[in-house]
C-alpha cells in the first residue's frame, strides 16, 4: 500500500487491537484459593474428581521427592471453601499418572505407576465410607499395565462404563480402547481401526455419545494438536478438522465440558515450555476460540528464598552419592524415539509398598498464611495439573512448571460469552 510505512503499520495494528479485537478479560474471572492448616504436598499427574461440592485428589508425583500416596478432600462452592482434609485410608503405596472416574459415591482408580512398575489394577473407593476394594477381573480382555492414559465415565442408558484410551504400556505408547462395565465389573476391548496414533498425556472428555481426544505426546516425542471423535455406539473414529484458532500441540493439559463447549487449559508445548492459555471448542460448529492468552505470573517465592533453599539441599559432602529421583519427567513423558519407559527398581523394598523418604521442599503451600480468595489471579503456566468443574466453576489444582510442582488451587468462573469471544495476543 503506497505511503503505508512501518510506523503506520504499527499504529494500524495497535488501533486494530484496541478497537476491533476484544481485550483478554478472562484474567478477572480467576480466583486463587488459599487455606490455612494442613494441606497436600506439591504434586502433579495426580487424579481428581468432583464429589458434590468436594474436590477429591489422589496420589501424584513430585519429581524430586517421588510419587505420592494418600487422598485429600476440600469443599469448594461458588463463593466459599473449607480447609483441606487428609482422608484416613489404608496406605497402598505411592501412585501417579493413573486415572479416576466417579459414579455416585464410588471413585474408580485405574493403572498408574509408582516409578518402579506400572499397574493395571482397578481400585474402588467409597467416598462416603472410605472403604476400598480391588476389582479382580475374570475375563481375558483386561487392559495391560498402563500409565499416562485417559479415563472417562460414559453412561448409555443400560450401563455405566469407564473408558480407557492410550497411554504407556510396557514402554510403548498405545492407542487401544478398553471399557469396564461398572455394573458387571467386566472388561472388554473395543474393536476399532483407523484411529488416532498412539499417544500419552492427552485429554479426553465425553459429549453426547462420543469421546473426544485432543493432543498428547506421540512416539516421536512430538506435541500433538489433533482432535479425534470416537462414536461410542459404533466404535468408529473420526479425525475432526476444526476451524478458527486451533490450539498448538501440547500434552499434560486439561479439558472439561461446559455449555456445548470443550474447555482446554494449560499443558506443555515443549520441554520447559508450559502454558496457561485457554481455548474453547464448539461441538456444534467445530470452531476453536482462544479466550485467554498466556500470562506470566510472578513466582510465589523470592530469589533470596530460592537461593537459601538451594543451599539447604546441599549435603556436607556434595560429592558423595546423591539420592536419585525415583522418577524424572523425561522418562515418562518426553522420550526420544527408541527409549524404554521400563522403571528400574533401585530399592530393596517390595515395589507395591515403596514410600519415598520425604525431604525439605521449598513451596509447601500458599505463599502466605491467609485464608480466602485472591481475585484476578490466574494460575502459573503448568502441565500435569487436574481440572474438575461444578456448575459454572472450574477448579485447577497442582501440576508443575520446569519440574517444580505446585499444590496451589484456583477457581475459574465459566461465562458463556467469554468462552465464545476470541482475543488476540498483545503486540510486543
Short mmCIF file of C-alpha atoms in Angstrom, two decimals:
data_model
loop_
_atom_site.label_atom_id
_atom_site.label_comp_id
_atom_site.label_asym_id
_atom_site.label_seq_id
_atom_site.Cartn_x
_atom_site.Cartn_y
_atom_site.Cartn_z
CA UNK A 1 0.00 0.00 0.00
CA UNK A 2 1.54 3.34 -1.08
CA UNK A 3 2.56 5.57 1.81
CA UNK A 4 1.90 2.81 4.38
CA UNK A 5 5.27 2.68 6.20
CA UNK A 6 6.29 0.65 9.27
CA UNK A 7 5.17 3.38 11.68
CA UNK A 8 1.76 3.50 10.05
CA UNK A 9 1.55 -0.29 10.22
CA UNK A 10 2.31 -0.32 13.96
CA UNK A 11 -0.28 2.40 14.54
CA UNK A 12 -2.84 0.48 12.47
CA UNK A 13 -2.20 -2.79 14.29
CA UNK A 14 -2.35 -1.03 17.65
CA UNK A 15 -5.65 0.57 16.70
CA UNK A 16 -6.96 -2.78 15.49
CA UNK A 17 -6.15 -4.44 18.81
CA UNK A 18 -7.71 -1.60 20.80
CA UNK A 19 -10.86 -1.18 18.74
CA UNK A 20 -11.68 -4.43 16.99
CA UNK A 21 -10.09 -7.23 18.99
CA UNK A 22 -11.57 -7.65 22.47
CA UNK A 23 -9.19 -7.47 25.41
CA UNK A 24 -8.41 -10.58 27.41
CA UNK A 25 -10.85 -10.16 30.30
CA UNK A 26 -10.61 -13.77 31.42
CA UNK A 27 -7.94 -12.90 34.00
CA UNK A 28 -10.59 -11.18 36.13
CA UNK A 29 -12.58 -14.44 36.29
CA UNK A 30 -9.83 -16.27 38.19
CA UNK A 31 -9.54 -16.56 41.97
CA UNK A 32 -6.73 -18.22 43.90
CA UNK A 33 -7.98 -20.27 46.84
CA UNK A 34 -5.83 -20.05 49.95
CA UNK A 35 -6.33 -22.16 53.04
CA UNK A 36 -4.63 -22.42 56.41
CA UNK A 37 -3.67 -25.58 58.19
CA UNK A 38 -2.74 -28.99 56.80
CA UNK A 39 -2.71 -29.26 53.03
CA UNK A 40 -1.42 -31.62 50.30
CA UNK A 41 2.24 -31.53 49.37
CA UNK A 42 3.24 -30.35 45.92
CA UNK A 43 2.32 -32.77 43.16
CA UNK A 44 1.49 -33.29 39.51
CA UNK A 45 -0.05 -36.10 37.48
CA UNK A 46 -2.43 -36.96 40.30
CA UNK A 47 -6.14 -37.72 39.82
CA UNK A 48 -9.08 -35.53 40.80
CA UNK A 49 -12.86 -35.93 40.83
CA UNK A 50 -15.68 -33.65 41.95
CA UNK A 51 -17.92 -35.32 44.54
CA UNK A 52 -20.79 -32.92 45.18
CA UNK A 53 -19.10 -29.69 46.28
CA UNK A 54 -15.90 -31.52 47.23
CA UNK A 55 -12.81 -31.98 45.13
CA UNK A 56 -11.02 -35.26 45.87
CA UNK A 57 -7.40 -35.72 44.79
CA UNK A 58 -5.38 -38.93 44.94
CA UNK A 59 -1.66 -39.63 44.61
CA UNK A 60 0.57 -37.74 42.20
CA UNK A 61 4.28 -37.09 41.90
CA UNK A 62 6.88 -34.58 42.98
CA UNK A 63 9.73 -35.00 40.51
CA UNK A 64 12.33 -34.54 43.26
CA UNK A 65 10.57 -36.33 46.10
CA UNK A 66 8.98 -39.12 44.08
CA UNK A 67 5.41 -40.45 43.72
CA UNK A 68 2.92 -39.54 46.44
CA UNK A 69 0.29 -41.54 48.27
CA UNK A 70 -2.96 -40.72 50.02
CA UNK A 71 -6.28 -38.99 49.41
CA UNK A 72 -7.19 -35.37 50.12
CA UNK A 73 -10.52 -33.56 50.03
CA UNK A 74 -11.63 -29.92 50.06
CA UNK A 75 -15.12 -28.44 49.81
CA UNK A 76 -15.39 -25.72 47.19
CA UNK A 77 -18.56 -23.90 46.23
CA UNK A 78 -19.07 -20.88 44.01
CA UNK A 79 -18.27 -18.32 46.68
CA UNK A 80 -16.71 -20.15 49.60
CA UNK A 81 -14.49 -23.07 50.54
CA UNK A 82 -13.38 -25.12 53.53
CA UNK A 83 -9.97 -26.41 54.52
CA UNK A 84 -8.08 -29.36 53.13
CA UNK A 85 -8.67 -32.68 54.88
CA UNK A 86 -6.48 -35.75 54.56
CA UNK A 87 -8.69 -38.83 54.38
CA UNK A 88 -7.90 -41.81 56.57
CA UNK A 89 -7.46 -44.64 54.08
CA UNK A 90 -5.13 -47.67 54.05
CA UNK A 91 -1.74 -46.85 52.53
CA UNK A 92 -1.34 -48.90 49.35
CA UNK A 93 1.87 -47.12 48.41
CA UNK A 94 2.59 -44.18 46.10
CA UNK A 95 0.81 -43.84 42.77
CA UNK A 96 0.92 -41.31 39.95
CA UNK A 97 -0.10 -40.99 36.29
CA UNK A 98 -3.21 -43.03 37.00
CA UNK A 99 -6.81 -42.03 36.26
CA UNK A 100 -10.04 -41.73 38.23
CA UNK A 101 -13.74 -41.53 37.38
CA UNK A 102 -16.67 -41.06 39.75
CA UNK A 103 -20.01 -42.86 39.69
CA UNK A 104 -22.27 -41.91 42.60
CA UNK A 105 -20.20 -42.27 45.77
CA UNK A 106 -17.72 -44.65 44.14
CA UNK A 107 -14.37 -43.48 42.79
CA UNK A 108 -12.69 -45.90 40.36
CA UNK A 109 -8.89 -45.65 40.07
CA UNK A 110 -7.11 -47.41 37.23
CA UNK A 111 -3.48 -48.01 36.32
CA UNK A 112 -0.62 -45.67 37.08
CA UNK A 113 2.93 -46.20 38.28
CA UNK A 114 4.97 -45.97 41.47
CA UNK A 115 8.06 -45.15 39.33
CA UNK A 116 9.30 -48.75 39.56
CA UNK A 117 6.43 -50.57 37.91
CA UNK A 118 3.17 -49.88 36.10
CA UNK A 119 -0.20 -51.25 37.18
CA UNK A 120 -3.38 -52.48 35.55
CA UNK A 121 -5.34 -52.81 38.76
CA UNK A 122 -8.72 -51.16 39.36
CA UNK A 123 -9.35 -49.85 42.88
CA UNK A 124 -12.81 -48.77 44.05
CA UNK A 125 -13.15 -46.26 46.89
CA UNK A 126 -16.47 -45.48 48.56
CA UNK A 127 -16.05 -41.77 49.33
CA UNK A 128 -18.81 -41.88 51.94
CA UNK A 129 -17.41 -44.77 54.00
CA UNK A 130 -13.75 -44.63 52.77
CA UNK A 131 -13.81 -48.40 52.34
CA UNK A 132 -11.96 -49.69 49.32
CA UNK A 133 -11.52 -52.89 47.35
CA UNK A 134 -9.86 -54.10 44.18
CA UNK A 135 -11.80 -55.38 41.18
CA UNK A 136 -10.43 -58.80 40.29
CA UNK A 137 -11.28 -59.43 36.63
CA UNK A 138 -12.38 -62.86 35.47
CA UNK A 139 -12.15 -62.25 31.72
CA UNK A 140 -9.05 -62.04 29.50
CA UNK A 141 -9.74 -58.61 27.97
CA UNK A 142 -8.32 -56.64 30.89
CA UNK A 143 -6.03 -53.80 29.79
CA UNK A 144 -2.28 -54.22 30.21
CA UNK A 145 -0.37 -52.18 32.77
CA UNK A 146 -0.81 -48.52 31.78
CA UNK A 147 0.12 -45.03 32.86
CA UNK A 148 -0.31 -41.56 31.34
CA UNK A 149 -3.57 -42.75 29.74
CA UNK A 150 -7.06 -41.17 29.92
CA UNK A 151 -10.28 -42.34 31.52
CA UNK A 152 -13.86 -41.14 31.04
CA UNK A 153 -17.22 -42.08 32.52
CA UNK A 154 -19.87 -42.89 29.90
CA UNK A 155 -23.50 -43.89 30.58
CA UNK A 156 -25.53 -45.26 27.68
CA UNK A 157 -28.82 -45.93 29.45
CA UNK A 158 -28.07 -49.61 30.01
CA UNK A 159 -24.79 -49.43 31.91
CA UNK A 160 -22.07 -47.11 33.16
CA UNK A 161 -18.64 -47.55 31.60
CA UNK A 162 -15.12 -46.45 32.42
CA UNK A 163 -13.38 -45.91 29.08
CA UNK A 164 -9.59 -46.12 28.94
CA UNK A 165 -7.60 -44.80 25.99
CA UNK A 166 -3.90 -44.65 25.08
CA UNK A 167 -1.01 -44.15 27.49
CA UNK A 168 2.16 -46.14 28.16
CA UNK A 169 2.12 -49.92 28.17
CA UNK A 170 5.39 -51.69 28.95
CA UNK A 171 7.49 -48.91 27.48
CA UNK A 172 5.38 -48.18 24.39
CA UNK A 173 2.59 -45.73 23.73
CA UNK A 174 -0.73 -47.23 22.69
CA UNK A 175 -4.00 -46.20 21.04
CA UNK A 176 -6.16 -49.02 22.36
CA UNK A 177 -9.62 -48.52 23.84
CA UNK A 178 -10.81 -50.59 26.82
CA UNK A 179 -14.16 -50.41 28.59
CA UNK A 180 -15.02 -51.51 32.11
CA UNK A 181 -18.72 -52.17 32.72
CA UNK A 182 -19.22 -50.70 36.19
CA UNK A 183 -22.40 -52.76 36.64
CA UNK A 184 -20.87 -56.16 35.94
CA UNK A 185 -17.21 -55.17 36.58
CA UNK A 186 -16.12 -56.91 33.39
CA UNK A 187 -13.63 -55.52 30.88
CA UNK A 188 -13.77 -55.56 27.10
CA UNK A 189 -11.52 -54.19 24.39
CA UNK A 190 -13.21 -52.14 21.67
CA UNK A 191 -12.61 -53.42 18.14
CA UNK A 192 -11.63 -50.32 16.21
CA UNK A 193 -9.43 -49.34 13.26
CA UNK A 194 -8.03 -46.22 11.64
CA UNK A 195 -7.95 -44.29 14.88
CA UNK A 196 -5.52 -41.73 16.28
CA UNK A 197 -1.84 -42.55 16.50
CA UNK A 198 -0.54 -43.86 19.84
CA UNK A 199 -0.08 -41.14 22.45
CA UNK A 200 0.26 -40.32 26.14
CA UNK A 201 -0.72 -37.39 28.39
CA UNK A 202 -3.58 -36.35 26.09
CA UNK A 203 -7.02 -35.16 27.22
CA UNK A 204 -10.32 -36.99 26.87
CA UNK A 205 -13.93 -35.95 27.50
CA UNK A 206 -17.41 -37.32 26.77
CA UNK A 207 -20.06 -35.35 24.89
CA UNK A 208 -23.31 -36.86 23.56
CA UNK A 209 -22.29 -40.49 22.98
CA UNK A 210 -18.84 -39.50 21.74
CA UNK A 211 -15.40 -39.46 23.31
CA UNK A 212 -13.14 -36.62 22.16
CA UNK A 213 -9.34 -36.99 22.33
CA UNK A 214 -7.07 -33.97 21.96
CA UNK A 215 -3.29 -33.65 21.79
CA UNK A 216 -0.74 -35.56 23.83
CA UNK A 217 2.78 -36.75 23.04
CA UNK A 218 3.49 -39.07 20.10
CA UNK A 219 6.02 -41.89 19.85
CA UNK A 220 8.42 -39.42 18.24
CA UNK A 221 8.08 -37.04 21.20
CA UNK A 222 6.02 -34.59 19.14
CA UNK A 223 3.37 -32.47 20.86
CA UNK A 224 0.12 -33.21 19.03
CA UNK A 225 -2.81 -30.89 18.38
CA UNK A 226 -5.17 -33.21 16.52
CA UNK A 227 -8.76 -33.80 17.65
CA UNK A 228 -10.42 -37.20 17.32
CA UNK A 229 -14.00 -38.28 17.99
CA UNK A 230 -14.99 -41.84 18.86
CA UNK A 231 -18.64 -42.81 18.37
CA UNK A 232 -19.34 -44.91 21.45
CA UNK A 233 -22.28 -46.64 19.75
CA UNK A 234 -20.34 -47.90 16.73
CA UNK A 235 -16.69 -47.53 17.88
CA UNK A 236 -15.87 -45.62 14.70
CA UNK A 237 -13.13 -42.97 14.92
CA UNK A 238 -13.26 -39.66 13.06
CA UNK A 239 -10.49 -37.08 12.75
CA UNK A 240 -12.23 -33.75 13.39
CA UNK A 241 -10.78 -30.81 11.48
CA UNK A 242 -11.56 -27.66 13.40
CA UNK A 243 -11.75 -24.08 12.23
CA UNK A 244 -10.66 -20.88 13.92
CA UNK A 245 -7.76 -20.61 16.34
CA UNK A 246 -6.73 -24.26 16.74
CA UNK A 247 -4.52 -24.74 19.85
CA UNK A 248 -0.86 -25.52 19.39
CA UNK A 249 0.40 -29.01 20.19
CA UNK A 250 0.56 -29.85 23.89
CA UNK A 251 0.50 -32.58 26.49
CA UNK A 252 -0.42 -32.71 30.16
CA UNK A 253 -3.22 -30.18 29.64
CA UNK A 254 -6.77 -30.45 30.98
CA UNK A 255 -10.22 -30.49 29.36
CA UNK A 256 -13.76 -30.14 30.67
CA UNK A 257 -17.21 -29.68 29.07
CA UNK A 258 -19.32 -26.53 29.59
CA UNK A 259 -22.36 -25.22 27.68
CA UNK A 260 -21.76 -27.23 24.50
CA UNK A 261 -18.04 -26.46 24.50
CA UNK A 262 -14.83 -28.24 25.42
CA UNK A 263 -12.59 -26.01 27.54
CA UNK A 264 -8.81 -26.58 27.34
CA UNK A 265 -6.39 -25.18 29.89
CA UNK A 266 -2.60 -25.17 30.04
CA UNK A 267 -0.26 -28.01 29.22
CA UNK A 268 3.29 -28.39 27.94
CA UNK A 269 4.15 -27.14 24.47
CA UNK A 270 7.79 -28.21 24.62
CA UNK A 271 10.46 -29.09 27.17
CA UNK A 272 10.36 -26.36 29.90
CA UNK A 273 7.65 -24.56 27.93
CA UNK A 274 4.40 -24.81 29.84
CA UNK A 275 1.44 -22.53 29.23
CA UNK A 276 -1.70 -21.27 30.94
CA UNK A 277 -3.62 -20.22 27.84
CA UNK A 278 -7.26 -21.29 27.37
CA UNK A 279 -9.32 -22.39 24.39
CA UNK A 280 -12.90 -23.40 23.75
CA UNK A 281 -14.12 -25.84 21.12
CA UNK A 282 -17.73 -25.57 19.93
CA UNK A 283 -19.10 -29.07 19.39
CA UNK A 284 -21.84 -27.78 17.07
CA UNK A 285 -19.67 -25.65 14.75
CA UNK A 286 -16.19 -27.26 15.20
CA UNK A 287 -14.82 -23.76 15.88
CA UNK A 288 -11.85 -23.18 18.19
CA UNK A 289 -11.63 -19.90 20.12
CA UNK A 290 -8.67 -18.67 22.15
CA UNK A 291 -10.17 -16.69 25.03
CA UNK A 292 -7.14 -16.40 27.30
CA UNK A 293 -3.61 -15.87 26.10
CA UNK A 294 -0.56 -16.94 28.09
CA UNK A 295 0.01 -14.89 31.25
CA UNK A 296 3.35 -14.81 33.04
CA UNK A 297 2.68 -14.93 36.77
CA UNK A 298 5.13 -13.79 39.44
CA UNK A 299 6.68 -16.71 41.31
CA UNK A 300 5.36 -17.35 44.83
CA UNK A 301 8.92 -17.32 46.25
CA UNK A 302 11.63 -14.67 46.03
CA UNK A 303 15.09 -15.15 44.55
CA UNK A 304 16.55 -14.89 48.06
CA UNK A 305 14.28 -17.70 49.30
CA UNK A 306 15.23 -19.79 46.27
CA UNK A 307 18.97 -19.40 46.92
CA UNK A 308 18.53 -20.22 50.61
CA UNK A 309 16.54 -23.29 49.68
CA UNK A 310 19.20 -24.48 47.22
CA UNK A 311 21.88 -24.17 49.91
CA UNK A 312 19.74 -26.16 52.36
CA UNK A 313 19.63 -29.10 49.96
CA UNK A 314 23.43 -29.38 49.56
CA UNK A 315 24.80 -32.22 51.70
CA UNK A 316 28.03 -31.73 53.72
CA UNK A 317 29.82 -33.93 51.19
CA UNK A 318 28.33 -32.85 47.90
CA UNK A 319 30.47 -35.37 46.04
CA UNK A 320 29.01 -38.27 48.00
CA UNK A 321 26.48 -40.46 46.24
CA UNK A 322 23.50 -38.10 45.80
CA UNK A 323 19.99 -39.52 46.13
CA UNK A 324 18.48 -40.35 42.77
CA UNK A 325 14.95 -39.33 41.95
CA UNK A 326 12.76 -42.40 41.51
CA UNK A 327 11.08 -40.67 38.57
CA UNK A 328 12.24 -37.99 36.17
CA UNK A 329 9.94 -36.24 33.77
CA UNK A 330 11.71 -37.33 30.62
CA UNK A 331 11.34 -40.98 31.49
CA UNK A 332 7.57 -40.85 31.31
CA UNK A 333 6.60 -38.02 29.01
CA UNK A 334 9.39 -36.74 26.79
CA UNK A 335 11.26 -39.77 25.50
CA UNK A 336 13.26 -39.76 22.31
CA UNK A 337 12.40 -42.49 19.78
CA UNK A 338 13.55 -45.90 20.89
CA UNK A 339 13.90 -45.13 24.59
CA UNK A 340 12.25 -47.54 27.01
CA UNK A 341 9.96 -46.50 29.83
CA UNK A 342 10.54 -49.58 31.95
CA UNK A 343 11.06 -48.39 35.52
CA UNK A 344 14.04 -49.92 37.29
CA UNK A 345 13.60 -50.82 40.93
CA UNK A 346 16.57 -49.29 42.78
CA UNK A 347 15.08 -50.03 46.19
CA UNK A 348 15.13 -53.32 48.05
CA UNK A 349 11.57 -52.82 49.30
CA UNK A 350 8.65 -54.52 47.55
CA UNK A 351 7.61 -52.28 44.63
CA UNK A 352 3.99 -52.05 45.76
CA UNK A 353 4.89 -50.58 49.14
CA UNK A 354 7.64 -48.10 48.27
CA UNK A 355 7.16 -44.83 50.14
CA UNK A 356 9.87 -42.30 49.21
CA UNK A 357 11.54 -40.53 52.11
CA UNK A 358 10.23 -37.01 52.46
CA UNK A 359 12.72 -34.18 52.08
CA UNK A 360 12.52 -30.48 52.74
CA UNK A 361 10.72 -28.68 49.95
CA UNK A 362 10.64 -25.03 49.03
CA UNK A 363 6.97 -24.37 48.42
CA UNK A 364 4.81 -26.43 50.74
CA UNK A 365 1.65 -24.40 50.36
CA UNK A 366 0.16 -20.97 49.73
CA UNK A 367 2.72 -18.15 49.78
CA UNK A 368 1.16 -16.62 52.89
CA UNK A 369 -0.88 -17.99 55.74
CA UNK A 370 -4.09 -16.22 54.92
CA UNK A 371 -7.38 -17.87 54.21
CA UNK A 372 -9.72 -16.76 51.46
CA UNK A 373 -9.56 -15.87 47.80
CA UNK A 374 -7.38 -13.56 45.75
CA UNK A 375 -9.31 -12.21 42.81
CA UNK A 376 -7.95 -11.79 39.29
CA UNK A 377 -5.02 -14.16 39.89
CA UNK A 378 -4.70 -16.85 37.21
CA UNK A 379 -2.51 -19.93 37.73
CA UNK A 380 1.11 -20.20 36.65
CA UNK A 381 1.75 -21.93 33.32
CA UNK A 382 1.74 -25.67 34.07
CA UNK A 383 1.16 -29.22 32.94
CA UNK A 384 0.16 -32.33 34.85
CA UNK A 385 -2.49 -30.44 36.81
CA UNK A 386 -6.10 -31.51 37.34
CA UNK A 387 -9.29 -29.72 36.31
CA UNK A 388 -12.75 -30.51 37.65
CA UNK A 389 -15.92 -28.49 37.49
CA UNK A 390 -19.16 -27.96 39.35
CA UNK A 391 -21.89 -25.83 37.81
CA UNK A 392 -20.18 -22.78 36.34
CA UNK A 393 -16.83 -23.05 38.14
CA UNK A 394 -13.70 -24.88 37.02
CA UNK A 395 -11.18 -25.82 39.72
CA UNK A 396 -7.48 -26.21 38.92
CA UNK A 397 -5.14 -27.95 41.35
CA UNK A 398 -1.41 -28.71 41.28
CA UNK A 399 0.69 -29.51 38.23
CA UNK A 400 4.28 -28.45 37.62
CA UNK A 401 6.40 -25.94 35.73
CA UNK A 402 10.06 -26.54 34.84
CA UNK A 403 9.92 -29.65 37.09
CA UNK A 404 8.71 -27.54 40.04
CA UNK A 405 5.37 -28.93 41.23
CA UNK A 406 2.61 -26.87 42.77
CA UNK A 407 -0.04 -27.54 45.38
CA UNK A 408 -1.99 -24.36 44.74
CA UNK A 409 -5.68 -24.21 43.91
CA UNK A 410 -7.67 -21.86 41.66
CA UNK A 411 -11.28 -21.29 40.66
CA UNK A 412 -12.28 -20.03 37.21
CA UNK A 413 -15.81 -18.68 36.69
CA UNK A 414 -17.08 -20.00 33.37
CA UNK A 415 -19.05 -17.41 31.38
CA UNK A 416 -20.64 -18.42 28.09
CA UNK A 417 -19.97 -15.10 26.39
CA UNK A 418 -16.31 -15.10 27.47
CA UNK A 419 -15.50 -18.57 26.17
CA UNK A 420 -17.10 -17.69 22.81
CA UNK A 421 -15.21 -14.41 22.37
CA UNK A 422 -11.83 -14.65 20.61
CA UNK A 423 -8.95 -12.46 21.77
CA UNK A 424 -5.59 -11.67 20.28
CA UNK A 425 -2.12 -11.87 21.76
CA UNK A 426 -0.93 -8.34 22.67
CA UNK A 427 1.62 -6.75 20.37
CA UNK A 428 5.16 -6.84 21.78
#
